[in-house]
Short mmCIF file of C-alpha atoms and ligand atoms in Angstrom, two decimals:
data_model
loop_
_atom_site.label_atom_id
_atom_site.label_comp_id
_atom_site.label_asym_id
_atom_site.label_seq_id
_atom_site.Cartn_x
_atom_site.Cartn_y
_atom_site.Cartn_z
CA MET A 228 0.09 0.08 -0.21
CA THR A 229 1.40 3.26 -1.18
CA PHE A 230 0.01 6.65 0.39
CA ASP A 231 -0.70 9.75 -2.20
CA ALA A 232 -2.44 12.92 -1.83
CA ALA A 233 -5.67 11.65 -3.28
CA ALA A 234 -6.23 10.07 0.18
CA PHE A 235 -7.12 13.53 1.54
CA GLN A 236 -9.98 14.12 -1.12
CA GLN A 237 -11.83 10.95 0.67
CA THR A 238 -14.71 11.94 2.70
CA GLY A 239 -16.42 9.67 5.04
CA ASP A 240 -17.91 9.82 8.45
CA ASP A 241 -14.79 11.53 9.83
CA PHE A 242 -14.59 14.25 12.82
CA CYS A 243 -15.22 17.32 10.37
CA LEU A 244 -15.47 20.97 11.19
CA PRO A 245 -18.83 22.20 12.46
CA LEU A 246 -20.22 24.80 10.22
CA ARG A 247 -20.93 27.10 13.03
CA ASP A 248 -17.02 27.08 14.13
CA LEU A 249 -16.12 27.86 10.43
CA THR A 250 -18.75 30.76 10.66
CA ALA A 251 -16.90 31.77 14.17
CA LEU A 252 -13.69 31.83 12.72
CA THR A 253 -14.66 33.71 9.11
CA ARG A 254 -17.10 36.12 10.95
CA GLN A 255 -19.59 35.58 8.24
CA SER A 256 -23.02 34.14 8.27
CA ALA A 257 -23.92 30.37 8.03
CA ALA A 258 -26.05 31.29 4.89
CA VAL A 259 -22.83 32.94 3.30
CA VAL A 260 -20.48 30.36 4.25
CA ARG A 261 -22.74 27.54 3.24
CA ALA A 262 -23.07 29.19 -0.22
CA ALA A 263 -19.34 29.00 -0.97
CA LEU A 264 -19.19 25.39 -0.03
CA PRO A 265 -19.83 22.30 -2.53
CA ALA A 266 -23.08 20.84 -1.13
CA ALA A 267 -21.56 17.37 -1.21
CA SER A 268 -19.04 18.77 1.58
CA LEU A 269 -21.94 19.46 4.08
CA ARG A 270 -23.55 16.91 6.28
CA GLU A 271 -26.20 17.15 9.30
CA ARG A 272 -25.08 15.48 12.38
CA SER A 273 -27.45 15.44 15.51
CA GLY A 274 -25.71 17.60 18.22
CA PHE A 275 -23.45 19.30 15.76
CA GLY A 276 -25.67 20.90 13.05
CA TYR A 277 -24.10 20.98 9.57
CA LEU A 278 -20.21 19.39 9.58
CA VAL A 279 -17.78 20.51 6.82
CA ALA A 280 -15.56 18.24 5.23
CA ALA A 281 -11.91 18.87 6.21
CA GLU A 282 -10.96 19.22 2.55
CA ALA A 283 -13.54 21.77 1.65
CA VAL A 284 -12.61 23.93 4.92
CA ARG A 285 -9.00 23.66 3.77
CA THR A 286 -10.23 25.16 0.16
CA TYR A 287 -12.47 27.61 1.64
CA LEU A 288 -9.64 28.81 3.80
CA ARG A 289 -7.28 29.07 1.04
CA GLU A 290 -9.07 31.04 -1.07
CA ALA A 291 -9.81 33.17 1.85
CA GLY A 292 -6.27 34.02 1.82
CA LEU A 293 -5.03 31.68 4.22
CA LYS A 294 -1.13 30.36 3.65
CA LEU A 295 -0.15 26.79 4.41
CA PRO A 296 3.56 26.54 4.30
CA PHE A 297 4.61 23.28 5.05
CA ARG A 298 5.61 23.33 8.94
CA THR A 299 6.90 20.96 11.71
CA LEU A 300 5.96 21.60 15.04
CA ALA A 301 8.10 19.47 17.98
CA HIS A 302 6.67 19.61 21.62
CA ILE A 303 9.34 19.18 23.82
CA ASN A 304 9.90 19.34 27.73
CA LEU A 305 12.49 17.10 29.07
CA LYS A 306 9.93 16.93 32.39
CA GLY A 307 7.17 14.55 31.94
CA GLY A 308 3.47 15.16 32.72
CA VAL A 309 3.62 18.30 31.56
CA GLY A 310 0.84 17.98 28.61
CA LYS A 311 3.24 17.06 25.20
CA THR A 312 0.92 14.21 24.26
CA THR A 313 -2.23 15.95 25.13
CA SER A 314 -1.38 19.20 23.42
CA VAL A 315 0.11 17.28 20.13
CA VAL A 316 -2.71 15.16 19.93
CA THR A 317 -5.68 17.89 20.59
CA CYS A 318 -3.98 20.53 18.42
CA ALA A 319 -3.57 17.67 15.60
CA VAL A 320 -6.84 16.91 15.69
CA ARG A 321 -8.45 20.51 15.44
CA ALA A 322 -5.93 21.30 12.80
CA ALA A 323 -7.33 18.34 10.72
CA GLN A 324 -10.78 19.50 11.30
CA TYR A 325 -9.98 23.25 9.96
CA GLY A 326 -8.58 21.19 7.05
CA PHE A 327 -4.82 20.74 7.48
CA ARG A 328 -3.29 17.78 6.28
CA CYS A 329 -1.72 16.57 9.55
CA ALA A 330 0.79 14.02 10.41
CA VAL A 331 1.72 13.16 14.16
CA LEU A 332 5.07 11.58 14.66
CA ASP A 333 5.02 9.65 17.66
CA LEU A 334 8.81 9.31 19.07
CA ASP A 335 7.82 8.43 22.66
CA SER A 336 8.44 4.83 23.26
CA GLN A 337 5.84 4.87 25.57
CA ALA A 338 3.55 5.55 22.75
CA SER A 339 1.13 7.60 24.29
CA ALA A 340 0.02 9.79 21.32
CA SER A 341 -0.45 6.47 19.63
CA LEU A 342 -2.79 5.17 22.49
CA ALA A 343 -4.51 8.51 22.64
CA LEU A 344 -5.18 8.20 18.80
CA ASN A 345 -6.66 4.44 19.50
CA ALA A 346 -3.95 3.34 17.18
CA LEU A 347 -1.47 1.44 19.04
CA PRO A 348 0.80 -0.63 16.60
CA GLU A 349 0.44 -4.32 15.89
CA ASP A 350 3.86 -6.18 16.17
CA ASP A 351 4.97 -5.84 12.79
CA THR A 352 3.74 -2.27 12.26
CA PRO A 353 6.58 -0.23 11.11
CA ILE A 354 7.61 2.72 13.50
CA PHE A 355 10.00 5.47 13.41
CA TYR A 356 12.88 3.27 14.12
CA ASP A 357 12.13 1.03 10.96
CA VAL A 358 11.59 3.76 8.35
CA TRP A 359 14.07 6.52 9.35
CA GLN A 360 16.80 5.38 7.05
CA LYS A 361 14.49 5.01 4.14
CA PRO A 362 11.75 7.31 4.32
CA ARG A 363 10.99 7.31 0.48
CA GLU A 364 10.27 3.79 0.43
CA LEU A 365 9.09 2.91 4.07
CA LEU A 366 7.33 5.90 5.55
CA GLY A 367 3.98 6.29 3.32
CA PRO A 368 3.07 2.57 3.82
CA ALA A 369 3.82 2.95 7.43
CA LEU A 370 1.51 5.82 8.20
CA LYS A 371 -1.80 5.01 9.96
CA ARG A 372 -4.95 6.76 8.74
CA ILE A 373 -6.96 8.36 11.86
CA ASP A 374 -9.04 10.45 9.49
CA SER A 375 -8.90 11.78 5.96
CA HIS A 376 -6.69 14.60 7.23
CA LEU A 377 -4.90 13.19 10.22
CA TYR A 378 -2.27 10.16 9.69
CA LEU A 379 0.13 8.84 12.43
CA LEU A 380 3.50 7.20 12.60
CA PRO A 381 2.85 5.03 15.62
CA SER A 382 5.44 4.12 18.18
CA SER A 383 6.40 1.48 20.41
CA LEU A 384 8.94 0.37 23.02
CA GLU A 385 11.50 -0.27 20.11
CA ASN A 386 12.17 3.49 19.72
CA GLY A 387 13.75 3.41 23.13
CA LEU A 388 16.54 1.82 20.84
CA LEU A 389 16.98 4.80 18.60
CA ASP A 390 19.53 6.15 21.19
CA SER A 391 22.17 3.84 20.08
CA SER A 392 20.93 3.67 16.26
CA LEU A 393 21.10 7.53 16.03
CA ALA A 394 24.25 7.66 17.83
CA ASN A 395 26.15 9.10 14.93
CA PRO A 396 25.61 12.96 14.92
CA ARG A 397 24.95 13.33 11.19
CA HIS A 398 22.06 10.65 11.63
CA GLN A 399 20.59 12.88 14.72
CA LYS A 400 20.65 16.07 12.36
CA LYS A 401 19.28 14.40 9.32
CA ALA A 402 16.58 11.34 10.51
CA VAL A 403 13.54 13.43 11.66
CA ALA A 404 14.27 15.76 9.01
CA GLU A 405 14.33 13.60 6.02
CA VAL A 406 11.11 11.66 7.66
CA CYS A 407 9.40 15.32 7.55
CA ALA A 408 10.73 16.16 4.05
CA GLU A 409 9.20 12.71 2.95
CA LEU A 410 5.76 14.09 4.50
CA ALA A 411 5.84 17.22 2.86
CA ARG A 412 6.57 15.44 -0.58
CA LEU A 413 3.37 13.39 0.03
CA GLY A 414 1.30 16.37 0.65
CA PHE A 415 1.11 17.16 4.24
CA ASP A 416 0.95 20.48 5.68
CA LEU A 417 1.55 20.19 9.15
CA VAL A 418 3.67 17.51 11.15
CA TRP A 419 3.23 17.29 14.85
CA ILE A 420 6.00 15.59 16.83
CA ASP A 421 5.31 14.06 20.34
CA CYS A 422 8.67 13.44 21.98
CA PRO A 423 9.63 11.65 24.85
CA PRO A 424 10.79 13.36 28.00
CA SER A 425 14.10 13.02 27.64
CA LEU A 426 17.18 14.51 25.81
CA GLY A 427 17.77 11.63 23.97
CA THR A 428 18.93 11.52 20.18
CA ALA A 429 15.23 11.51 18.86
CA VAL A 430 14.36 14.66 20.80
CA ILE A 431 17.91 16.18 19.30
CA SER A 432 16.81 15.00 15.69
CA SER A 433 13.31 16.59 16.21
CA ILE A 434 14.86 20.08 17.33
CA CYS A 435 17.13 19.80 14.18
CA ALA A 436 13.80 19.49 11.80
CA ALA A 437 11.67 21.47 13.78
CA ASP A 438 10.40 24.99 12.39
CA GLU A 439 8.49 25.37 15.79
CA VAL A 440 9.34 23.97 19.09
CA VAL A 441 6.28 24.20 21.68
CA VAL A 442 7.33 23.67 25.19
CA PRO A 443 4.27 22.60 27.21
CA ILE A 444 4.71 23.43 30.90
CA GLY A 445 2.39 23.34 34.07
CA SER A 446 2.92 25.38 37.15
CA ASP A 447 4.99 23.30 39.29
CA PRO A 448 8.83 24.31 39.53
CA PHE A 449 9.93 21.32 37.43
CA SER A 450 8.43 22.26 34.33
CA HIS A 451 9.87 25.67 34.55
CA LYS A 452 13.27 24.21 35.23
CA GLY A 453 12.29 21.56 32.01
CA LEU A 454 11.52 24.75 29.95
CA THR A 455 14.86 26.43 30.75
CA LEU A 456 17.01 23.31 30.15
CA THR A 457 14.94 22.82 26.94
CA LEU A 458 15.25 26.28 25.68
CA SER A 459 19.58 26.07 26.33
CA GLU A 460 19.50 22.80 24.88
CA ILE A 461 17.91 24.12 21.41
CA GLU A 462 20.37 26.85 21.49
CA ALA A 463 23.35 24.57 21.95
CA ILE A 464 22.21 22.13 19.45
CA CYS A 465 21.55 24.24 16.82
CA ASP A 466 24.85 26.13 17.33
CA THR A 467 26.59 22.49 17.15
CA TYR A 468 24.84 21.71 13.87
CA SER A 469 24.71 25.29 12.22
CA LEU A 470 21.13 25.24 12.09
CA PRO A 471 18.89 28.12 12.44
CA GLU A 472 16.89 27.99 15.80
CA PRO A 473 13.37 27.18 15.52
CA GLN A 474 10.60 29.57 16.82
CA CYS A 475 10.21 28.41 20.52
CA ARG A 476 6.65 28.96 22.32
CA VAL A 477 5.82 28.00 25.81
CA LEU A 478 2.52 26.85 26.49
CA PHE A 479 0.81 27.03 29.83
CA ALA A 480 -0.82 23.40 29.17
CA ARG A 481 -2.50 22.67 32.57
CA TYR A 482 -3.91 26.11 34.18
CA ASP A 483 -5.77 25.33 37.59
CA LYS A 484 -6.68 28.63 38.94
CA ARG A 485 -6.93 27.21 42.54
CA GLU A 486 -3.15 26.33 42.54
CA LYS A 487 -1.13 28.90 44.21
CA LEU A 488 1.68 28.59 41.63
CA ALA A 489 -0.76 29.16 38.93
CA ALA A 490 -0.84 32.99 39.45
CA GLN A 491 2.99 32.87 39.42
CA THR A 492 3.23 31.24 36.10
CA LEU A 493 0.82 33.38 34.49
CA ALA A 494 2.97 36.21 35.76
CA ARG A 495 6.12 34.28 34.03
CA MET A 496 4.16 34.08 30.88
CA ASP A 497 3.47 37.78 30.74
CA GLY A 498 7.11 38.63 32.27
CA GLU A 499 10.25 36.59 31.68
CA TYR A 500 8.51 34.09 29.09
CA ALA A 501 6.58 36.79 27.14
CA ALA A 502 8.94 36.60 24.05
CA TYR A 503 7.91 32.91 23.70
CA ALA A 504 4.45 32.69 25.42
CA VAL A 505 1.38 31.43 23.75
CA PRO A 506 -1.11 34.09 25.11
CA ILE A 507 -3.85 31.26 25.80
CA PRO A 508 -3.58 28.95 28.98
CA VAL A 509 -5.09 25.99 29.05
CA ARG A 510 -7.59 25.29 31.70
CA VAL A 511 -7.63 22.14 33.43
CA SER A 512 -10.75 19.88 32.65
CA THR A 513 -11.34 16.03 33.48
CA GLU A 514 -12.65 15.69 30.08
CA PHE A 515 -9.09 14.80 28.86
CA SER A 516 -9.31 11.59 30.86
CA LYS A 517 -12.59 10.91 29.83
CA ALA A 518 -12.03 11.53 26.14
CA LEU A 519 -8.86 9.54 26.46
CA ALA A 520 -10.86 6.62 28.05
CA ASN A 521 -13.03 6.47 25.02
CA GLY A 522 -10.28 6.78 22.49
CA GLU A 523 -11.46 10.23 21.26
CA THR A 524 -10.28 13.86 21.99
CA LEU A 525 -11.97 16.85 22.89
CA PHE A 526 -13.09 17.80 19.45
CA HIS A 527 -14.65 14.51 18.73
CA SER A 528 -17.65 15.63 21.09
CA GLN A 529 -19.85 18.65 21.03
CA ARG A 530 -19.88 19.17 24.48
CA LYS A 531 -18.84 23.07 25.38
CA ASN A 532 -15.83 22.85 27.37
CA PRO A 533 -13.34 25.63 28.35
CA ALA A 534 -10.18 23.34 27.60
CA ARG A 535 -11.55 22.73 24.29
CA GLN A 536 -12.20 26.43 23.67
CA ASP A 537 -8.55 27.18 24.83
CA TYR A 538 -7.10 24.38 22.48
CA ASP A 539 -9.24 26.04 19.46
CA ARG A 540 -7.88 29.13 20.31
CA ILE A 541 -4.29 28.01 20.73
CA VAL A 542 -4.63 26.13 16.97
CA ARG A 543 -6.08 29.61 15.42
CA TYR A 544 -3.07 31.18 17.14
CA LEU A 545 -0.31 28.72 16.09
CA LEU A 546 -1.61 28.43 12.54
CA GLN A 547 -2.68 32.08 12.32
CA LEU A 548 -6.09 31.08 11.21
CA ASP A 549 -7.73 34.47 11.90
CA ALA A 550 -5.22 36.40 9.68
CA PRO A 551 -7.37 36.44 6.54
CA PHE A 552 -10.77 37.52 8.61
CA ARG A 553 -9.32 40.31 10.69
N1 ADP B 753 -5.58 20.82 30.36
C1 ADP B 753 -5.24 19.75 31.16
N2 ADP B 753 -6.42 19.47 32.39
C2 ADP B 753 -6.33 18.19 32.79
N3 ADP B 753 -5.66 17.25 32.49
C3 ADP B 753 -4.84 17.68 31.66
C4 ADP B 753 -4.65 18.47 30.83
N4 ADP B 753 -3.39 18.54 30.28
C5 ADP B 753 -2.98 17.44 30.31
N5 ADP B 753 -3.60 16.71 31.43
C6 ADP B 753 -3.39 15.51 31.72
O1 ADP B 753 -2.08 15.37 32.42
C7 ADP B 753 -1.52 13.97 32.11
C8 ADP B 753 -0.02 14.17 31.40
O2 ADP B 753 -0.29 14.79 30.15
P1 ADP B 753 0.50 14.25 28.85
O3 ADP B 753 0.08 15.17 27.68
O4 ADP B 753 0.54 12.72 28.75
O5 ADP B 753 2.02 14.76 29.43
P2 ADP B 753 3.59 14.59 28.78
O6 ADP B 753 3.02 14.07 27.43
O7 ADP B 753 4.22 15.79 28.72
O8 ADP B 753 4.05 13.57 29.68
C9 ADP B 753 -2.25 13.20 31.46
O9 ADP B 753 -3.09 12.25 32.04
C10 ADP B 753 -3.31 14.06 30.57
O10 ADP B 753 -4.78 13.86 30.40
MG1 MG B 754 3.99 12.22 26.37
#
């Protein structure tokens, strides 16, 4: 089986974008937006109203002037439990609803992103460890379809062996970058990389490949320490490999206003991290664990939820979706 861009044209019963979300983004009436969409791209689903197929959203946004340059975003923090996987998966699902052709690279041997997307690999399913040396041949067939606009390169424990197989610095510089280049060739717009909580070779290779590094943090002192270490490592790695530094962003991925340290973290986002801060903290919500238990994300349901609203704004911010409609 090979993968080609025709796959993005397929429509099925995927998690498409509610029409009302498209009207909210474009600030147009539902009648005006509907008139501009092909009838076949609209479908009614109870509780959601009309849903718009992702490829039709993509065409609509491009015609409105949205640019879709190929981009790689790596979510990195040397500390675990800060929201890397949650933010990768939630952002990728939402971006796919907005019509971006997204690939998630799960590089964590714990395979949390694969689990969250309900796509843990079988024993013989290829993972990054198997494909990085020959992405042109091996990557396309290894991608798992999650949705018309969302594909996954899953992970398993074997990715833990990358530290030895990527020991050569030349390989570290190129491995993830070449996989991303192949994803660009296959027609993807965005790659979201879920990194392990370490400074192993997979993370170094992701830093070399990334246009943007998103560092999720909580309000605990460890995640601030993780942020500082991650930022200085990015600088050192790019210096060593003579690469331009990726754009760094700090995401406050677990904001619980009842926590004492939360106010301090908000103040830091406005102060010392202001140059990097994504200005939308994600409020804590029990919906994340409920959705995970169902093999879903917050964007699979229509239930109103503050964290869902936050992630929608974050995706709009990261991908500059509002730009054509200001
Ligand atoms: N905004 C949030 N509200 C509530 N729980 C969250 C939030 N963000 C993440 N979590 C939970 O925190 C835990 C750790 O998140 P995860 O994304 O796995 O972190 P990491 O990938 O950095 O280890 C998970 O159980 C996840 O469901
Ligand atoms: Mg994780």
